[in-house]
GROMACS .gro file of C-alpha atoms in nm:
model
  270
    1MET     CA    1   0.000   0.000   0.000
    2LYS     CA    2   0.128   0.348  -0.083
    3ASN     CA    3   0.208   0.600   0.187
    4LEU     CA    4  -0.135   0.748   0.252
    5PHE     CA    5   0.017   1.055   0.414
    6ASP     CA    6   0.239   1.140   0.118
    7ILE     CA    7   0.186   1.503   0.008
    8LYS     CA    8   0.487   1.540  -0.218
    9ASP     CA    9   0.421   1.791  -0.499
   10TYR     CA   10   0.087   1.899  -0.351
   11VAL     CA   11   0.030   2.268  -0.416
   12VAL     CA   12  -0.086   2.418  -0.087
   13VAL     CA   13  -0.232   2.768  -0.054
   14ILE     CA   14  -0.214   2.914   0.297
   15THR     CA   15  -0.402   3.235   0.376
   16GLY     CA   16  -0.274   3.409   0.686
   17GLY     CA   17   0.052   3.235   0.610
   18THR     CA   18   0.269   3.498   0.779
   19GLY     CA   19   0.124   3.435   1.126
   20VAL     CA   20   0.291   3.220   1.391
   21LEU     CA   21   0.079   2.914   1.311
   22GLY     CA   22   0.071   2.967   0.935
   23ARG     CA   23   0.447   2.998   0.896
   24THR     CA   24   0.515   2.687   1.107
   25ILE     CA   25   0.269   2.484   0.902
   26ALA     CA   26   0.411   2.620   0.576
   27LYS     CA   27   0.767   2.521   0.666
   28TYR     CA   28   0.660   2.173   0.778
   29LEU     CA   29   0.455   2.101   0.466
   30ALA     CA   30   0.743   2.221   0.249
   31GLU     CA   31   0.971   1.974   0.428
   32GLN     CA   32   0.725   1.701   0.331
   33GLY     CA   33   0.763   1.795  -0.035
   34ALA     CA   34   0.459   2.019  -0.081
   35LYS     CA   35   0.483   2.339  -0.285
   36ILE     CA   36   0.367   2.632  -0.076
   37ALA     CA   37   0.183   2.947  -0.184
   38ILE     CA   38   0.184   3.184   0.115
   39LEU     CA   39  -0.085   3.452   0.113
   40GLY     CA   40  -0.071   3.740   0.356
   41ARG     CA   41  -0.053   4.113   0.404
   42LYS     CA   42   0.303   4.134   0.541
   43GLU     CA   43   0.521   4.114   0.233
   44LYS     CA   44   0.854   4.136   0.417
   45VAL     CA   45   0.762   3.859   0.660
   46GLY     CA   46   0.617   3.648   0.380
   47ASN     CA   47   0.935   3.669   0.175
   48GLU     CA   48   1.145   3.583   0.482
   49ILE     CA   49   0.941   3.264   0.527
   50VAL     CA   50   0.978   3.181   0.158
   51ASN     CA   51   1.355   3.232   0.177
   52ASP     CA   52   1.379   2.998   0.477
   53ILE     CA   53   1.188   2.732   0.284
   54LEU     CA   54   1.403   2.778  -0.027
   55LYS     CA   55   1.726   2.752   0.178
   56ASN     CA   56   1.609   2.414   0.304
   57GLY     CA   57   1.541   2.285  -0.046
   58GLY     CA   58   1.168   2.350  -0.049
   59VAL     CA   59   0.944   2.528  -0.298
   60ALA     CA   60   0.744   2.835  -0.197
   61LYS     CA   61   0.630   3.177  -0.313
   62PHE     CA   62   0.463   3.471  -0.140
   63TYR     CA   63   0.156   3.651  -0.273
   64LYS     CA   64   0.031   3.969  -0.111
   65THR     CA   65  -0.342   3.952  -0.055
   66ASP     CA   66  -0.654   4.085   0.113
   67VAL     CA   67  -0.882   3.791   0.189
   68MET     CA   68  -1.184   4.022   0.202
   69ASN     CA   69  -1.128   4.149  -0.152
   70LEU     CA   70  -1.264   3.911  -0.414
   71ALA     CA   71  -1.072   4.065  -0.705
   72THR     CA   72  -0.743   4.045  -0.516
   73VAL     CA   73  -0.793   3.680  -0.422
   74GLU     CA   74  -0.893   3.595  -0.778
   75LYS     CA   75  -0.568   3.754  -0.900
   76ASN     CA   76  -0.377   3.551  -0.640
   77CYS     CA   77  -0.540   3.234  -0.770
   78GLU     CA   78  -0.459   3.321  -1.131
   79ASP     CA   79  -0.095   3.385  -1.040
   80ILE     CA   80  -0.067   3.062  -0.841
   81ILE     CA   81  -0.212   2.856  -1.126
   82ASN     CA   82   0.035   3.021  -1.363
   83ASP     CA   83   0.324   2.948  -1.125
   84PHE     CA   84   0.233   2.599  -1.003
   85GLY     CA   85  -0.029   2.469  -1.246
   86LYS     CA   86  -0.285   2.359  -0.987
   87VAL     CA   87  -0.417   2.393  -0.631
   88ASP     CA   88  -0.450   2.079  -0.421
   89THR     CA   89  -0.518   2.222  -0.076
   90LEU     CA   90  -0.643   2.549   0.068
   91LEU     CA   91  -0.570   2.628   0.432
   92ASN     CA   92  -0.788   2.917   0.546
   93ALA     CA   93  -0.570   3.038   0.833
   94ALA     CA   94  -0.635   3.412   0.799
   95GLY     CA   95  -0.812   3.573   1.093
   96GLY     CA   96  -0.780   3.804   1.386
   97ASN     CA   97  -0.953   4.019   1.643
   98MET     CA   98  -1.008   4.386   1.726
   99ALA     CA   99  -1.026   4.565   2.058
  100GLY     CA  100  -1.377   4.696   1.998
  101ALA     CA  101  -1.512   4.344   1.946
  102VAL     CA  102  -1.378   4.237   2.287
  103ILE     CA  103  -1.567   4.294   2.611
  104SER     CA  104  -1.315   4.331   2.895
  105PRO     CA  105  -1.400   4.249   3.259
  106ASP     CA  106  -1.467   4.614   3.342
  107GLN     CA  107  -1.711   4.651   3.049
  108THR     CA  108  -2.057   4.523   2.962
  109PHE     CA  109  -2.219   4.411   2.639
  110PHE     CA  110  -2.331   4.772   2.585
  111ASP     CA  111  -1.966   4.869   2.529
  112LEU     CA  112  -1.938   4.642   2.225
  113ASP     CA  113  -1.835   4.837   1.914
  114THR     CA  114  -2.068   4.693   1.651
  115ASP     CA  115  -1.858   4.832   1.365
  116GLN     CA  116  -1.552   4.648   1.487
  117PHE     CA  117  -1.767   4.343   1.564
  118GLN     CA  118  -1.867   4.342   1.196
  119GLN     CA  119  -1.505   4.384   1.087
  120VAL     CA  120  -1.403   4.082   1.295
  121LEU     CA  121  -1.685   3.878   1.140
  122ASN     CA  122  -1.570   3.989   0.795
  123LEU     CA  123  -1.202   3.910   0.854
  124ASN     CA  124  -1.258   3.565   1.002
  125LEU     CA  125  -1.576   3.440   0.836
  126THR     CA  126  -1.602   3.629   0.505
  127GLY     CA  127  -1.222   3.604   0.485
  128THR     CA  128  -1.273   3.227   0.477
  129VAL     CA  129  -1.571   3.226   0.242
  130ILE     CA  130  -1.404   3.434  -0.032
  131PRO     CA  131  -1.083   3.226  -0.066
  132THR     CA  132  -1.296   2.910  -0.053
  133GLN     CA  133  -1.512   3.035  -0.339
  134VAL     CA  134  -1.207   3.130  -0.545
  135PHE     CA  135  -0.975   2.833  -0.487
  136LEU     CA  136  -1.253   2.576  -0.502
  137LYS     CA  137  -1.289   2.644  -0.876
  138PRO     CA  138  -0.954   2.493  -0.986
  139MET     CA  139  -1.016   2.199  -0.751
  140VAL     CA  140  -1.350   2.128  -0.917
  141LYS     CA  141  -1.189   2.161  -1.260
  142GLN     CA  142  -0.918   1.907  -1.175
  143GLY     CA  143  -1.165   1.682  -0.990
  144LYS     CA  144  -0.987   1.671  -0.654
  145GLY     CA  145  -0.899   1.900  -0.367
  146SER     CA  146  -0.911   1.962   0.005
  147ILE     CA  147  -1.010   2.273   0.198
  148ILE     CA  148  -0.916   2.307   0.564
  149ASN     CA  149  -1.066   2.594   0.762
  150PHE     CA  150  -0.946   2.725   1.097
  151SER     CA  151  -1.207   2.710   1.369
  152SER     CA  152  -1.136   2.759   1.740
  153MET     CA  153  -1.216   2.646   2.092
  154ALA     CA  154  -1.435   2.955   2.101
  155ALA     CA  155  -1.666   2.781   1.852
  156PHE     CA  156  -1.731   2.498   2.101
  157ARG     CA  157  -1.750   2.675   2.435
  158PRO     CA  158  -1.869   3.024   2.522
  159MET     CA  159  -1.574   3.234   2.634
  160THR     CA  160  -1.570   3.569   2.805
  161ARG     CA  161  -1.433   3.872   2.624
  162VAL     CA  162  -1.399   3.746   2.263
  163CYS     CA  163  -1.754   3.818   2.152
  164GLY     CA  164  -1.691   3.889   1.783
  165TYR     CA  165  -1.414   3.633   1.732
  166ALA     CA  166  -1.619   3.353   1.890
  167ALA     CA  167  -1.923   3.432   1.677
  168ALA     CA  168  -1.709   3.423   1.362
  169LYS     CA  169  -1.539   3.095   1.451
  170ALA     CA  170  -1.871   2.929   1.530
  171GLY     CA  171  -1.978   3.041   1.185
  172ILE     CA  172  -1.669   2.882   1.032
  173SER     CA  173  -1.751   2.544   1.190
  174ASN     CA  174  -2.103   2.563   1.050
  175PHE     CA  175  -1.977   2.682   0.710
  176THR     CA  176  -1.735   2.387   0.703
  177ALA     CA  177  -2.017   2.136   0.748
  178TYR     CA  178  -2.230   2.316   0.491
  179MET     CA  179  -1.953   2.319   0.230
  180ALA     CA  180  -1.867   1.953   0.290
  181HIS     CA  181  -2.220   1.855   0.194
  182GLU     CA  182  -2.241   2.108  -0.089
  183CYS     CA  183  -1.917   1.991  -0.250
  184ALA     CA  184  -1.980   1.619  -0.210
  185GLN     CA  185  -2.329   1.643  -0.358
  186LYS     CA  186  -2.246   1.874  -0.647
  187PHE     CA  187  -1.880   1.809  -0.726
  188GLY     CA  188  -1.815   1.456  -0.602
  189GLU     CA  189  -1.646   1.283  -0.313
  190LYS     CA  190  -1.293   1.389  -0.407
  191ILE     CA  191  -1.361   1.749  -0.297
  192ARG     CA  192  -1.338   1.749   0.082
  193VAL     CA  193  -1.392   2.031   0.333
  194ASN     CA  194  -1.283   2.004   0.695
  195ALA     CA  195  -1.165   2.230   0.973
  196ILE     CA  196  -0.909   2.226   1.249
  197ALA     CA  197  -0.983   2.374   1.591
  198PRO     CA  198  -0.662   2.462   1.772
  199GLY     CA  199  -0.665   2.485   2.148
  200PHE     CA  200  -0.454   2.758   2.305
  201PHE     CA  201  -0.130   2.844   2.128
  202ILE     CA  202   0.071   3.159   2.198
  203THR     CA  203   0.052   3.386   1.893
  204GLU     CA  204   0.111   3.756   1.835
  205GLN     CA  205  -0.264   3.804   1.857
  206ASN     CA  206  -0.314   3.660   2.205
  207ARG     CA  207   0.031   3.690   2.364
  208ALA     CA  208  -0.056   3.995   2.575
  209LEU     CA  209  -0.386   3.837   2.681
  210LEU     CA  210  -0.231   3.509   2.799
  211THR     CA  211   0.118   3.608   2.916
  212ASN     CA  212   0.284   3.885   3.115
  213PRO     CA  213   0.592   4.069   2.985
  214ASP     CA  214   0.813   3.835   3.192
  215GLY     CA  215   0.661   3.529   3.026
  216THR     CA  216   0.449   3.416   3.319
  217TYR     CA  217   0.079   3.352   3.262
  218THR     CA  218  -0.183   3.617   3.318
  219GLN     CA  219  -0.498   3.521   3.508
  220ARG     CA  220  -0.653   3.439   3.170
  221GLY     CA  221  -0.357   3.219   3.083
  222GLN     CA  222  -0.377   3.044   3.419
  223ASP     CA  223  -0.746   2.975   3.361
  224VAL     CA  224  -0.661   2.814   3.027
  225ILE     CA  225  -0.391   2.593   3.181
  226ARG     CA  226  -0.625   2.493   3.465
  227GLN     CA  227  -0.879   2.368   3.211
  228THR     CA  228  -0.627   2.195   2.984
  229PRO     CA  229  -0.561   1.835   3.097
  230PHE     CA  230  -0.212   1.844   2.940
  231GLY     CA  231  -0.135   2.141   3.166
  232ARG     CA  232   0.034   2.354   2.900
  233MET     CA  233  -0.018   2.562   2.588
  234GLY     CA  234   0.016   2.401   2.246
  235LYS     CA  235   0.324   2.425   2.027
  236PRO     CA  236   0.260   2.541   1.667
  237GLU     CA  237   0.426   2.231   1.523
  238GLU     CA  238   0.166   2.017   1.702
  239LEU     CA  239  -0.092   2.124   1.443
  240CYS     CA  240   0.110   1.993   1.150
  241GLY     CA  241   0.027   1.624   1.175
  242THR     CA  242  -0.348   1.684   1.178
  243ILE     CA  243  -0.319   1.924   0.885
  244GLN     CA  244  -0.118   1.670   0.684
  245TYR     CA  245  -0.370   1.396   0.766
  246LEU     CA  246  -0.670   1.602   0.656
  247MET     CA  247  -0.515   1.705   0.326
  248SER     CA  248  -0.370   1.363   0.238
  249ASP     CA  249  -0.521   1.044   0.100
  250ALA     CA  250  -0.527   0.912   0.456
  251ALA     CA  251  -0.848   1.113   0.496
  252THR     CA  252  -1.032   1.029   0.173
  253PHE     CA  253  -1.348   0.937   0.369
  254VAL     CA  254  -1.328   1.239   0.600
  255THR     CA  255  -1.530   1.552   0.527
  256GLY     CA  256  -1.737   1.798   0.728
  257THR     CA  257  -1.545   1.738   1.049
  258VAL     CA  258  -1.376   1.977   1.290
  259ALA     CA  259  -1.056   1.817   1.418
  260VAL     CA  260  -0.974   1.933   1.769
  261VAL     CA  261  -0.607   1.980   1.866
  262ASP     CA  262  -0.628   2.119   2.218
  263GLY     CA  263  -0.448   1.911   2.480
  264GLY     CA  264  -0.786   1.806   2.611
  265PHE     CA  265  -0.927   2.156   2.672
  266ASN     CA  266  -1.263   2.079   2.516
  267SER     CA  267  -1.299   1.761   2.722
  268PHE     CA  268  -1.220   1.928   3.056
  269ALA     CA  269  -1.447   1.803   3.334
  270MET     CA  270  -1.504   1.974   3.668
   0.00000   0.00000   0.00000
């Protein structure tokens, strides 16, 4: 039997590829022989990641994007097809939060900035829908492809503060299930749509929320650790195996699922 996890020569598009998680996944997949198209807003950072991959014998290219702009993403797709000839996997890792969509302990729901709430929904949810719509087309044309969205623990359990982000991530989980059915019914079983739900990983987005300047945990960080059976935060590289599984032929009968990688956080029992 062939190696079901083999992803050599897969063309993988990663939105949000310049973030802590995105860059780690990009480098790992390149080491496994995949060809990486990194999409992001930070051109300097993106090119640094590409150069690291190239130095290690991998194949990668950076494309500046705006995941909320259909025309921009369509141009990205056109360029990637010209450069690599196909798209095998889309990782929708773009996302983020804004201060106005967060309700801090000294605030109430009435302090929510609805404009920023909408922007967070757009960045996370619409910023997943648009790349899916664009990069699904070449997958349908070639008759095979895998889309992996990024959900969150906030989609499973209500969490204080992150009002807008949680609403968007819950939407992504639902959108994932919807698209799995839509693609299987209309385009066949070789087009699969799944999601990954990371537990708590230290990123630039949440570092100040979870850790103090000296590296110790804030009260929020301590609450996370208390409810994580493994008793620690995740390491970015611990997402890579699940990503590889979902995009490979090892998961040909897997669609519509949200794979949890959380050290047991979602199974915590009082």
